[in-house]
Amino acid sequence: MFDYAQPLHRLIEELKKIPGIGAKTAQRIAFFVLSLPQEDADRLAEAIREAKRKIFYCSVCNNITHVDPCEICTDSERTNDVLCVVEEPYNISSIEKTGVFHGRYHVLLGTLAPLRGVGPEELRLEKLMERIKRGHYREIIIATNPTAEGEATAVYLAKILKEYRLRLTRLATGLPVGSEIDFADQVTIRKAIEGRTELKE
């Protein structure tokens, strides 16, 4: 059986640990890195080291940042009465790209996943609850993913936030723009029907 040289093998094995990167993709990335001029490879390695050294979680919202509080938390142009709760820091980027949300965020840094031993205690919800108690929010948007874990987390959050008499909303789910109903699964179609909106002239 063919084996790569040990340094290359190690690089491929490390790359395979990245979520979504399989053996073939890790191999392609490794060979790409090997093809880089030394100074480009050094810049890439330094960028990884610098990000690891300088990036941390915001003490207010758990977003990743290099200043504390983060730039979103200190942005005076944003509204303080709507809080959007997401699973991970990269979810913020997806929402921000739409340009339609101008409120605040809170990152859970995970979801409820009983099969993996992640219960309410592991989610560390104290910071979120403290923000809601101290803040003047009129609406909490629960923007967890439409997965089994995301749905379970949304249901749990709705239950514990009910006592605060806030408007609790969930991101609409359903058919993506540009797709056809025939290609959608039953769960997606059901969500689309349940989340239907009124047509306005």
mmCIF file with all atom_site columns, N, CA and C in Angstrom, residues 5-77:
data_model
loop_
_atom_site.group_PDB
_atom_site.id
_atom_site.type_symbol
_atom_site.label_atom_id
_atom_site.label_alt_id
_atom_site.label_comp_id
_atom_site.label_asym_id
_atom_site.label_entity_id
_atom_site.label_seq_id
_atom_site.pdbx_PDB_ins_code
_atom_site.Cartn_x
_atom_site.Cartn_y
_atom_site.Cartn_z
_atom_site.occupancy
_atom_site.B_iso_or_equiv
_atom_site.pdbx_formal_charge
_atom_site.auth_seq_id
_atom_site.auth_comp_id
_atom_site.auth_asym_id
_atom_site.auth_atom_id
_atom_site.pdbx_PDB_model_num
ATOM 1   N N  . ALA A 1 5  ? 5.032   10.635 2.075  1.00 0.00 ? 5  ALA A N  1
ATOM 2   C CA . ALA A 1 5  ? 6.107   10.990 3.003  1.00 0.00 ? 5  ALA A CA 1
ATOM 3   C C  . ALA A 1 5  ? 5.477   11.484 4.309  1.00 0.00 ? 5  ALA A C  1
ATOM 4   N N  . GLN A 1 6  ? 6.124   11.181 5.421  1.00 0.00 ? 6  GLN A N  1
ATOM 5   C CA . GLN A 1 6  ? 5.525   11.447 6.739  1.00 0.00 ? 6  GLN A CA 1
ATOM 6   C C  . GLN A 1 6  ? 5.047   12.895 6.929  1.00 0.00 ? 6  GLN A C  1
ATOM 7   N N  . PRO A 1 7  ? 5.832   13.921 6.560  1.00 0.00 ? 7  PRO A N  1
ATOM 8   C CA . PRO A 1 7  ? 5.336   15.289 6.753  1.00 0.00 ? 7  PRO A CA 1
ATOM 9   C C  . PRO A 1 7  ? 4.052   15.568 5.964  1.00 0.00 ? 7  PRO A C  1
ATOM 10  N N  . LEU A 1 8  ? 3.976   15.035 4.734  1.00 0.00 ? 8  LEU A N  1
ATOM 11  C CA . LEU A 1 8  ? 2.776   15.221 3.916  1.00 0.00 ? 8  LEU A CA 1
ATOM 12  C C  . LEU A 1 8  ? 1.605   14.434 4.508  1.00 0.00 ? 8  LEU A C  1
ATOM 13  N N  . HIS A 1 9  ? 1.868   13.228 4.944  1.00 0.00 ? 9  HIS A N  1
ATOM 14  C CA . HIS A 1 9  ? 0.834   12.402 5.570  1.00 0.00 ? 9  HIS A CA 1
ATOM 15  C C  . HIS A 1 9  ? 0.256   13.116 6.799  1.00 0.00 ? 9  HIS A C  1
ATOM 16  N N  . ARG A 1 10 ? 1.148   13.708 7.593  1.00 0.00 ? 10 ARG A N  1
ATOM 17  C CA . ARG A 1 10 ? 0.693   14.420 8.798  1.00 0.00 ? 10 ARG A CA 1
ATOM 18  C C  . ARG A 1 10 ? -0.186  15.610 8.427  1.00 0.00 ? 10 ARG A C  1
ATOM 19  N N  . LEU A 1 11 ? 0.221   16.366 7.386  1.00 0.00 ? 11 LEU A N  1
ATOM 20  C CA . LEU A 1 11 ? -0.560  17.521 6.942  1.00 0.00 ? 11 LEU A CA 1
ATOM 21  C C  . LEU A 1 11 ? -1.955  17.079 6.497  1.00 0.00 ? 11 LEU A C  1
ATOM 22  N N  . ILE A 1 12 ? -2.033  16.011 5.725  1.00 0.00 ? 12 ILE A N  1
ATOM 23  C CA . ILE A 1 12 ? -3.325  15.503 5.256  1.00 0.00 ? 12 ILE A CA 1
ATOM 24  C C  . ILE A 1 12 ? -4.190  15.077 6.438  1.00 0.00 ? 12 ILE A C  1
ATOM 25  N N  . GLU A 1 13 ? -3.588  14.386 7.396  1.00 0.00 ? 13 GLU A N  1
ATOM 26  C CA . GLU A 1 13 ? -4.347  13.924 8.575  1.00 0.00 ? 13 GLU A CA 1
ATOM 27  C C  . GLU A 1 13 ? -4.889  15.099 9.384  1.00 0.00 ? 13 GLU A C  1
ATOM 28  N N  . GLU A 1 14 ? -4.097  16.164 9.509  1.00 0.00 ? 14 GLU A N  1
ATOM 29  C CA . GLU A 1 14 ? -4.555  17.353 10.252 1.00 0.00 ? 14 GLU A CA 1
ATOM 30  C C  . GLU A 1 14 ? -5.687  18.045 9.503  1.00 0.00 ? 14 GLU A C  1
ATOM 31  N N  . LEU A 1 15 ? -5.565  18.136 8.180  1.00 0.00 ? 15 LEU A N  1
ATOM 32  C CA . LEU A 1 15 ? -6.605  18.786 7.376  1.00 0.00 ? 15 LEU A CA 1
ATOM 33  C C  . LEU A 1 15 ? -7.914  18.004 7.429  1.00 0.00 ? 15 LEU A C  1
ATOM 34  N N  . LYS A 1 16 ? -7.850  16.690 7.543  1.00 0.00 ? 16 LYS A N  1
ATOM 35  C CA . LYS A 1 16 ? -9.052  15.853 7.605  1.00 0.00 ? 16 LYS A CA 1
ATOM 36  C C  . LYS A 1 16 ? -9.867  16.114 8.870  1.00 0.00 ? 16 LYS A C  1
ATOM 37  N N  . LYS A 1 17 ? -9.248  16.707 9.869  1.00 0.00 ? 17 LYS A N  1
ATOM 38  C CA . LYS A 1 17 ? -9.960  17.004 11.129 1.00 0.00 ? 17 LYS A CA 1
ATOM 39  C C  . LYS A 1 17 ? -10.907 18.193 10.983 1.00 0.00 ? 17 LYS A C  1
ATOM 40  N N  . ILE A 1 18 ? -10.751 18.966 9.905  1.00 0.00 ? 18 ILE A N  1
ATOM 41  C CA . ILE A 1 18 ? -11.624 20.130 9.675  1.00 0.00 ? 18 ILE A CA 1
ATOM 42  C C  . ILE A 1 18 ? -12.998 19.627 9.250  1.00 0.00 ? 18 ILE A C  1
ATOM 43  N N  . PRO A 1 19 ? -14.084 20.106 9.890  1.00 0.00 ? 19 PRO A N  1
ATOM 44  C CA . PRO A 1 19 ? -15.430 19.660 9.506  1.00 0.00 ? 19 PRO A CA 1
ATOM 45  C C  . PRO A 1 19 ? -15.695 19.893 8.015  1.00 0.00 ? 19 PRO A C  1
ATOM 46  N N  . GLY A 1 20 ? -16.223 18.873 7.348  1.00 0.00 ? 20 GLY A N  1
ATOM 47  C CA . GLY A 1 20 ? -16.553 18.989 5.931  1.00 0.00 ? 20 GLY A CA 1
ATOM 48  C C  . GLY A 1 20 ? -15.406 18.666 4.995  1.00 0.00 ? 20 GLY A C  1
ATOM 49  N N  . ILE A 1 21 ? -14.227 18.413 5.548  1.00 0.00 ? 21 ILE A N  1
ATOM 50  C CA . ILE A 1 21 ? -13.062 18.083 4.725  1.00 0.00 ? 21 ILE A CA 1
ATOM 51  C C  . ILE A 1 21 ? -12.814 16.579 4.797  1.00 0.00 ? 21 ILE A C  1
ATOM 52  N N  . GLY A 1 22 ? -13.011 15.900 3.680  1.00 0.00 ? 22 GLY A N  1
ATOM 53  C CA . GLY A 1 22 ? -12.753 14.465 3.618  1.00 0.00 ? 22 GLY A CA 1
ATOM 54  C C  . GLY A 1 22 ? -11.326 14.188 3.171  1.00 0.00 ? 22 GLY A C  1
ATOM 55  N N  . ALA A 1 23 ? -11.024 12.912 2.988  1.00 0.00 ? 23 ALA A N  1
ATOM 56  C CA . ALA A 1 23 ? -9.656  12.509 2.644  1.00 0.00 ? 23 ALA A CA 1
ATOM 57  C C  . ALA A 1 23 ? -9.190  13.106 1.316  1.00 0.00 ? 23 ALA A C  1
ATOM 58  N N  . LYS A 1 24 ? -10.067 13.075 0.292  1.00 0.00 ? 24 LYS A N  1
ATOM 59  C CA . LYS A 1 24 ? -9.659  13.587 -1.031 1.00 0.00 ? 24 LYS A CA 1
ATOM 60  C C  . LYS A 1 24 ? -9.456  15.091 -1.006 1.00 0.00 ? 24 LYS A C  1
ATOM 61  N N  . THR A 1 25 ? -10.363 15.813 -0.350 1.00 0.00 ? 25 THR A N  1
ATOM 62  C CA . THR A 1 25 ? -10.218 17.272 -0.269 1.00 0.00 ? 25 THR A CA 1
ATOM 63  C C  . THR A 1 25 ? -8.974  17.630 0.533  1.00 0.00 ? 25 THR A C  1
ATOM 64  N N  . ALA A 1 26 ? -8.731  16.914 1.626  1.00 0.00 ? 26 ALA A N  1
ATOM 65  C CA . ALA A 1 26 ? -7.535  17.163 2.439  1.00 0.00 ? 26 ALA A CA 1
ATOM 66  C C  . ALA A 1 26 ? -6.277  16.944 1.606  1.00 0.00 ? 26 ALA A C  1
ATOM 67  N N  . GLN A 1 27 ? -6.299  15.925 0.781  1.00 0.00 ? 27 GLN A N  1
ATOM 68  C CA . GLN A 1 27 ? -5.153  15.631 -0.080 1.00 0.00 ? 27 GLN A CA 1
ATOM 69  C C  . GLN A 1 27 ? -4.934  16.761 -1.086 1.00 0.00 ? 27 GLN A C  1
ATOM 70  N N  . ARG A 1 28 ? -6.028  17.251 -1.695 1.00 0.00 ? 28 ARG A N  1
ATOM 71  C CA . ARG A 1 28 ? -5.910  18.357 -2.669 1.00 0.00 ? 28 ARG A CA 1
ATOM 72  C C  . ARG A 1 28 ? -5.363  19.617 -2.012 1.00 0.00 ? 28 ARG A C  1
ATOM 73  N N  . ILE A 1 29 ? -5.880  19.929 -0.813 1.00 0.00 ? 29 ILE A N  1
ATOM 74  C CA . ILE A 1 29 ? -5.404  21.130 -0.103 1.00 0.00 ? 29 ILE A CA 1
ATOM 75  C C  . ILE A 1 29 ? -3.923  20.974 0.242  1.00 0.00 ? 29 ILE A C  1
ATOM 76  N N  . ALA A 1 30 ? -3.545  19.785 0.702  1.00 0.00 ? 30 ALA A N  1
ATOM 77  C CA . ALA A 1 30 ? -2.143  19.542 1.073  1.00 0.00 ? 30 ALA A CA 1
ATOM 78  C C  . ALA A 1 30 ? -1.216  19.748 -0.119 1.00 0.00 ? 30 ALA A C  1
ATOM 79  N N  . PHE A 1 31 ? -1.608  19.221 -1.278 1.00 0.00 ? 31 PHE A N  1
ATOM 80  C CA . PHE A 1 31 ? -0.763  19.380 -2.468 1.00 0.00 ? 31 PHE A CA 1
ATOM 81  C C  . PHE A 1 31 ? -0.743  20.836 -2.939 1.00 0.00 ? 31 PHE A C  1
ATOM 82  N N  . PHE A 1 32 ? -1.865  21.547 -2.731 1.00 0.00 ? 32 PHE A N  1
ATOM 83  C CA . PHE A 1 32 ? -1.877  22.974 -3.066 1.00 0.00 ? 32 PHE A CA 1
ATOM 84  C C  . PHE A 1 32 ? -0.890  23.736 -2.178 1.00 0.00 ? 32 PHE A C  1
ATOM 85  N N  . VAL A 1 33 ? -0.923  23.426 -0.880 1.00 0.00 ? 33 VAL A N  1
ATOM 86  C CA . VAL A 1 33 ? -0.004  24.096 0.054  1.00 0.00 ? 33 VAL A CA 1
ATOM 87  C C  . VAL A 1 33 ? 1.443   23.808 -0.340 1.00 0.00 ? 33 VAL A C  1
ATOM 88  N N  . LEU A 1 34 ? 1.724   22.571 -0.720 1.00 0.00 ? 34 LEU A N  1
ATOM 89  C CA . LEU A 1 34 ? 3.095   22.214 -1.136 1.00 0.00 ? 34 LEU A CA 1
ATOM 90  C C  . LEU A 1 34 ? 3.531   22.971 -2.385 1.00 0.00 ? 34 LEU A C  1
ATOM 91  N N  . SER A 1 35 ? 2.547   23.320 -3.244 1.00 0.00 ? 35 SER A N  1
ATOM 92  C CA . SER A 1 35 ? 2.898   24.014 -4.493 1.00 0.00 ? 35 SER A CA 1
ATOM 93  C C  . SER A 1 35 ? 3.137   25.510 -4.291 1.00 0.00 ? 35 SER A C  1
ATOM 94  N N  . LEU A 1 36 ? 2.783   26.024 -3.092 1.00 0.00 ? 36 LEU A N  1
ATOM 95  C CA . LEU A 1 36 ? 2.947   27.465 -2.839 1.00 0.00 ? 36 LEU A CA 1
ATOM 96  C C  . LEU A 1 36 ? 4.420   27.828 -2.715 1.00 0.00 ? 36 LEU A C  1
ATOM 97  N N  . PRO A 1 37 ? 4.792   29.044 -3.155 1.00 0.00 ? 37 PRO A N  1
ATOM 98  C CA . PRO A 1 37 ? 6.136   29.544 -2.838 1.00 0.00 ? 37 PRO A CA 1
ATOM 99  C C  . PRO A 1 37 ? 6.309   29.592 -1.317 1.00 0.00 ? 37 PRO A C  1
ATOM 100 N N  . GLN A 1 38 ? 7.509   29.469 -0.831 1.00 0.00 ? 38 GLN A N  1
ATOM 101 C CA . GLN A 1 38 ? 7.751   29.394 0.616  1.00 0.00 ? 38 GLN A CA 1
ATOM 102 C C  . GLN A 1 38 ? 7.160   30.590 1.358  1.00 0.00 ? 38 GLN A C  1
ATOM 103 N N  . GLU A 1 39 ? 7.292   31.794 0.767  1.00 0.00 ? 39 GLU A N  1
ATOM 104 C CA . GLU A 1 39 ? 6.784   32.988 1.482  1.00 0.00 ? 39 GLU A CA 1
ATOM 105 C C  . GLU A 1 39 ? 5.256   32.953 1.601  1.00 0.00 ? 39 GLU A C  1
ATOM 106 N N  . ASP A 1 40 ? 4.561   32.419 0.598  1.00 0.00 ? 40 ASP A N  1
ATOM 107 C CA . ASP A 1 40 ? 3.103   32.300 0.677  1.00 0.00 ? 40 ASP A CA 1
ATOM 108 C C  . ASP A 1 40 ? 2.696   31.261 1.725  1.00 0.00 ? 40 ASP A C  1
ATOM 109 N N  . ALA A 1 41 ? 3.424   30.162 1.770  1.00 0.00 ? 41 ALA A N  1
ATOM 110 C CA . ALA A 1 41 ? 3.149   29.135 2.780  1.00 0.00 ? 41 ALA A CA 1
ATOM 111 C C  . ALA A 1 41 ? 3.386   29.693 4.185  1.00 0.00 ? 41 ALA A C  1
ATOM 112 N N  . ASP A 1 42 ? 4.452   30.490 4.331  1.00 0.00 ? 42 ASP A N  1
ATOM 113 C CA . ASP A 1 42 ? 4.744   31.104 5.635  1.00 0.00 ? 42 ASP A CA 1
ATOM 114 C C  . ASP A 1 42 ? 3.638   32.078 6.041  1.00 0.00 ? 42 ASP A C  1
ATOM 115 N N  . ARG A 1 43 ? 3.127   32.851 5.044  1.00 0.00 ? 43 ARG A N  1
ATOM 116 C CA . ARG A 1 43 ? 2.037   33.800 5.337  1.00 0.00 ? 43 ARG A CA 1
ATOM 117 C C  . ARG A 1 43 ? 0.780   33.060 5.793  1.00 0.00 ? 43 ARG A C  1
ATOM 118 N N  . LEU A 1 44 ? 0.472   31.948 5.124  1.00 0.00 ? 44 LEU A N  1
ATOM 119 C CA . LEU A 1 44 ? -0.685  31.150 5.502  1.00 0.00 ? 44 LEU A CA 1
ATOM 120 C C  . LEU A 1 44 ? -0.529  30.614 6.922  1.00 0.00 ? 44 LEU A C  1
ATOM 121 N N  . ALA A 1 45 ? 0.638   30.064 7.227  1.00 0.00 ? 45 ALA A N  1
ATOM 122 C CA . ALA A 1 45 ? 0.890   29.522 8.571  1.00 0.00 ? 45 ALA A CA 1
ATOM 123 C C  . ALA A 1 45 ? 0.802   30.622 9.618  1.00 0.00 ? 45 ALA A C  1
ATOM 124 N N  . GLU A 1 46 ? 1.351   31.811 9.311  1.00 0.00 ? 46 GLU A N  1
ATOM 125 C CA . GLU A 1 46 ? 1.314   32.923 10.261 1.00 0.00 ? 46 GLU A CA 1
ATOM 126 C C  . GLU A 1 46 ? -0.101  33.434 10.461 1.00 0.00 ? 46 GLU A C  1
ATOM 127 N N  . ALA A 1 47 ? -0.908  33.457 9.385  1.00 0.00 ? 47 ALA A N  1
ATOM 128 C CA . ALA A 1 47 ? -2.304  33.888 9.497  1.00 0.00 ? 47 ALA A CA 1
ATOM 129 C C  . ALA A 1 47 ? -3.085  32.969 10.433 1.00 0.00 ? 47 ALA A C  1
ATOM 130 N N  . ILE A 1 48 ? -2.821  31.669 10.342 1.00 0.00 ? 48 ILE A N  1
ATOM 131 C CA . ILE A 1 48 ? -3.473  30.706 11.236 1.00 0.00 ? 48 ILE A CA 1
ATOM 132 C C  . ILE A 1 48 ? -3.033  30.950 12.673 1.00 0.00 ? 48 ILE A C  1
ATOM 133 N N  . ARG A 1 49 ? -1.723  31.121 12.877 1.00 0.00 ? 49 ARG A N  1
ATOM 134 C CA . ARG A 1 49 ? -1.205  31.355 14.233 1.00 0.00 ? 49 ARG A CA 1
ATOM 135 C C  . ARG A 1 49 ? -1.770  32.643 14.823 1.00 0.00 ? 49 ARG A C  1
ATOM 136 N N  . GLU A 1 50 ? -1.801  33.728 14.001 1.00 0.00 ? 50 GLU A N  1
ATOM 137 C CA . GLU A 1 50 ? -2.288  35.022 14.492 1.00 0.00 ? 50 GLU A CA 1
ATOM 138 C C  . GLU A 1 50 ? -3.771  34.955 14.851 1.00 0.00 ? 50 GLU A C  1
ATOM 139 N N  . ALA A 1 51 ? -4.578  34.300 14.000 1.00 0.00 ? 51 ALA A N  1
ATOM 140 C CA . ALA A 1 51 ? -6.007  34.168 14.287 1.00 0.00 ? 51 ALA A CA 1
ATOM 141 C C  . ALA A 1 51 ? -6.209  33.409 15.594 1.00 0.00 ? 51 ALA A C  1
ATOM 142 N N  . LYS A 1 52 ? -5.429  32.356 15.798 1.00 0.00 ? 52 LYS A N  1
ATOM 143 C CA . LYS A 1 52 ? -5.554  31.551 17.015 1.00 0.00 ? 52 LYS A CA 1
ATOM 144 C C  . LYS A 1 52 ? -5.145  32.350 18.239 1.00 0.00 ? 52 LYS A C  1
ATOM 145 N N  . ARG A 1 53 ? -4.126  33.202 18.090 1.00 0.00 ? 53 ARG A N  1
ATOM 146 C CA . ARG A 1 53 ? -3.634  34.007 19.211 1.00 0.00 ? 53 ARG A CA 1
ATOM 147 C C  . ARG A 1 53 ? -4.573  35.148 19.569 1.00 0.00 ? 53 ARG A C  1
ATOM 148 N N  . LYS A 1 54 ? -5.122  35.829 18.544 1.00 0.00 ? 54 LYS A N  1
ATOM 149 C CA . LYS A 1 54 ? -5.797  37.103 18.768 1.00 0.00 ? 54 LYS A CA 1
ATOM 150 C C  . LYS A 1 54 ? -7.323  37.050 18.779 1.00 0.00 ? 54 LYS A C  1
ATOM 151 N N  . ILE A 1 55 ? -7.917  35.950 18.315 1.00 0.00 ? 55 ILE A N  1
ATOM 152 C CA . ILE A 1 55 ? -9.375  35.879 18.258 1.00 0.00 ? 55 ILE A CA 1
ATOM 153 C C  . ILE A 1 55 ? -9.907  35.177 19.510 1.00 0.00 ? 55 ILE A C  1
ATOM 154 N N  . PHE A 1 56 ? -10.954 35.760 20.094 1.00 0.00 ? 56 PHE A N  1
ATOM 155 C CA . PHE A 1 56 ? -11.571 35.174 21.281 1.00 0.00 ? 56 PHE A CA 1
ATOM 156 C C  . PHE A 1 56 ? -13.068 35.483 21.255 1.00 0.00 ? 56 PHE A C  1
ATOM 157 N N  . TYR A 1 57 ? -13.801 35.004 22.248 1.00 0.00 ? 57 TYR A N  1
ATOM 158 C CA . TYR A 1 57 ? -15.243 35.218 22.295 1.00 0.00 ? 57 TYR A CA 1
ATOM 159 C C  . TYR A 1 57 ? -15.568 36.521 23.011 1.00 0.00 ? 57 TYR A C  1
ATOM 160 N N  . CYS A 1 58 ? -16.502 37.280 22.437 1.00 0.00 ? 58 CYS A N  1
ATOM 161 C CA . CYS A 1 58 ? -16.970 38.528 23.044 1.00 0.00 ? 58 CYS A CA 1
ATOM 162 C C  . CYS A 1 58 ? -17.585 38.231 24.413 1.00 0.00 ? 58 CYS A C  1
ATOM 163 N N  . SER A 1 59 ? -17.264 39.048 25.397 1.00 0.00 ? 59 SER A N  1
ATOM 164 C CA . SER A 1 59 ? -17.769 38.828 26.754 1.00 0.00 ? 59 SER A CA 1
ATOM 165 C C  . SER A 1 59 ? -19.262 39.120 26.871 1.00 0.00 ? 59 SER A C  1
ATOM 166 N N  . VAL A 1 60 ? -19.832 39.810 25.878 1.00 0.00 ? 60 VAL A N  1
ATOM 167 C CA . VAL A 1 60 ? -21.258 40.149 25.911 1.00 0.00 ? 60 VAL A CA 1
ATOM 168 C C  . VAL A 1 60 ? -22.089 39.126 25.143 1.00 0.00 ? 60 VAL A C  1
ATOM 169 N N  . CYS A 1 61 ? -21.714 38.864 23.864 1.00 0.00 ? 61 CYS A N  1
ATOM 170 C CA . CYS A 1 61 ? -22.587 38.082 22.983 1.00 0.00 ? 61 CYS A CA 1
ATOM 171 C C  . CYS A 1 61 ? -22.008 36.740 22.526 1.00 0.00 ? 61 CYS A C  1
ATOM 172 N N  . ASN A 1 62 ? -20.758 36.446 22.843 1.00 0.00 ? 62 ASN A N  1
ATOM 173 C CA . ASN A 1 62 ? -20.072 35.207 22.442 1.00 0.00 ? 62 ASN A CA 1
ATOM 174 C C  . ASN A 1 62 ? -19.670 35.175 20.963 1.00 0.00 ? 62 ASN A C  1
ATOM 175 N N  . ASN A 1 63 ? -19.788 36.298 20.240 1.00 0.00 ? 63 ASN A N  1
ATOM 176 C CA . ASN A 1 63 ? -19.296 36.335 18.865 1.00 0.00 ? 63 ASN A CA 1
ATOM 177 C C  . ASN A 1 63 ? -17.771 36.273 18.904 1.00 0.00 ? 63 ASN A C  1
ATOM 178 N N  . ILE A 1 64 ? -17.141 35.832 17.806 1.00 0.00 ? 64 ILE A N  1
ATOM 179 C CA . ILE A 1 64 ? -15.678 35.872 17.775 1.00 0.00 ? 64 ILE A CA 1
ATOM 180 C C  . ILE A 1 64 ? -15.229 37.295 17.465 1.00 0.00 ? 64 ILE A C  1
ATOM 181 N N  . THR A 1 65 ? -14.154 37.713 18.110 1.00 0.00 ? 65 THR A N  1
ATOM 182 C CA . THR A 1 65 ? -13.729 39.102 18.011 1.00 0.00 ? 65 THR A CA 1
ATOM 183 C C  . THR A 1 65 ? -12.251 39.240 18.351 1.00 0.00 ? 65 THR A C  1
ATOM 184 N N  . HIS A 1 66 ? -11.688 40.407 18.011 1.00 0.00 ? 66 HIS A N  1
ATOM 185 C CA . HIS A 1 66 ? -10.325 40.715 18.456 1.00 0.00 ? 66 HIS A CA 1
ATOM 186 C C  . HIS A 1 66 ? -10.330 41.903 19.409 1.00 0.00 ? 66 HIS A C  1
ATOM 187 N N  . VAL A 1 67 ? -11.536 42.487 19.649 1.00 0.00 ? 67 VAL A N  1
ATOM 188 C CA . VAL A 1 67 ? -11.701 43.561 20.638 1.00 0.00 ? 67 VAL A CA 1
ATOM 189 C C  . VAL A 1 67 ? -12.893 43.172 21.516 1.00 0.00 ? 67 VAL A C  1
ATOM 190 N N  . ASP A 1 68 ? -12.901 43.641 22.768 1.00 0.00 ? 68 ASP A N  1
ATOM 191 C CA . ASP A 1 68 ? -13.967 43.267 23.683 1.00 0.00 ? 68 ASP A CA 1
ATOM 192 C C  . ASP A 1 68 ? -14.574 44.503 24.347 1.00 0.00 ? 68 ASP A C  1
ATOM 193 N N  . PRO A 1 69 ? -15.894 44.717 24.238 1.00 0.00 ? 69 PRO A N  1
ATOM 194 C CA . PRO A 1 69 ? -16.879 43.937 23.484 1.00 0.00 ? 69 PRO A CA 1
ATOM 195 C C  . PRO A 1 69 ? -16.633 44.033 21.974 1.00 0.00 ? 69 PRO A C  1
ATOM 196 N N  . CYS A 1 70 ? -17.313 43.157 21.237 1.00 0.00 ? 70 CYS A N  1
ATOM 197 C CA . CYS A 1 70 ? -17.098 43.104 19.790 1.00 0.00 ? 70 CYS A CA 1
ATOM 198 C C  . CYS A 1 70 ? -17.691 44.331 19.096 1.00 0.00 ? 70 CYS A C  1
ATOM 199 N N  . GLU A 1 71 ? -17.384 44.491 17.817 1.00 0.00 ? 71 GLU A N  1
ATOM 200 C CA . GLU A 1 71 ? -17.819 45.671 17.064 1.00 0.00 ? 71 GLU A CA 1
ATOM 201 C C  . GLU A 1 71 ? -19.333 45.746 16.910 1.00 0.00 ? 71 GLU A C  1
ATOM 202 N N  . ILE A 1 72 ? -20.005 44.596 16.862 1.00 0.00 ? 72 ILE A N  1
ATOM 203 C CA . ILE A 1 72 ? -21.470 44.621 16.756 1.00 0.00 ? 72 ILE A CA 1
ATOM 204 C C  . ILE A 1 72 ? -22.079 45.096 18.073 1.00 0.00 ? 72 ILE A C  1
ATOM 205 N N  . CYS A 1 73 ? -21.549 44.621 19.190 1.00 0.00 ? 73 CYS A N  1
ATOM 206 C CA . CYS A 1 73 ? -22.072 45.019 20.504 1.00 0.00 ? 73 CYS A CA 1
ATOM 207 C C  . CYS A 1 73 ? -21.868 46.507 20.780 1.00 0.00 ? 73 CYS A C  1
ATOM 208 N N  . THR A 1 74 ? -20.827 47.107 20.210 1.00 0.00 ? 74 THR A N  1
ATOM 209 C CA . THR A 1 74 ? -20.538 48.519 20.471 1.00 0.00 ? 74 THR A CA 1
ATOM 210 C C  . THR A 1 74 ? -21.030 49.443 19.365 1.00 0.00 ? 74 THR A C  1
ATOM 211 N N  . ASP A 1 75 ? -21.706 48.889 18.362 1.00 0.00 ? 75 ASP A N  1
ATOM 212 C CA . ASP A 1 75 ? -22.206 49.690 17.240 1.00 0.00 ? 75 ASP A CA 1
ATOM 213 C C  . ASP A 1 75 ? -23.429 50.497 17.672 1.00 0.00 ? 75 ASP A C  1
ATOM 214 N N  . SER A 1 76 ? -23.277 51.808 17.767 1.00 0.00 ? 76 SER A N  1
ATOM 215 C CA . SER A 1 76 ? -24.373 52.677 18.237 1.00 0.00 ? 76 SER A CA 1
ATOM 216 C C  . SER A 1 76 ? -25.490 52.819 17.216 1.00 0.00 ? 76 SER A C  1
ATOM 217 N N  . GLU A 1 77 ? -25.258 52.398 15.983 1.00 0.00 ? 77 GLU A N  1
ATOM 218 C CA . GLU A 1 77 ? -26.284 52.489 14.941 1.00 0.00 ? 77 GLU A CA 1
ATOM 219 C C  . GLU A 1 77 ? -27.308 51.350 15.025 1.00 0.00 ? 77 GLU A C  1
#
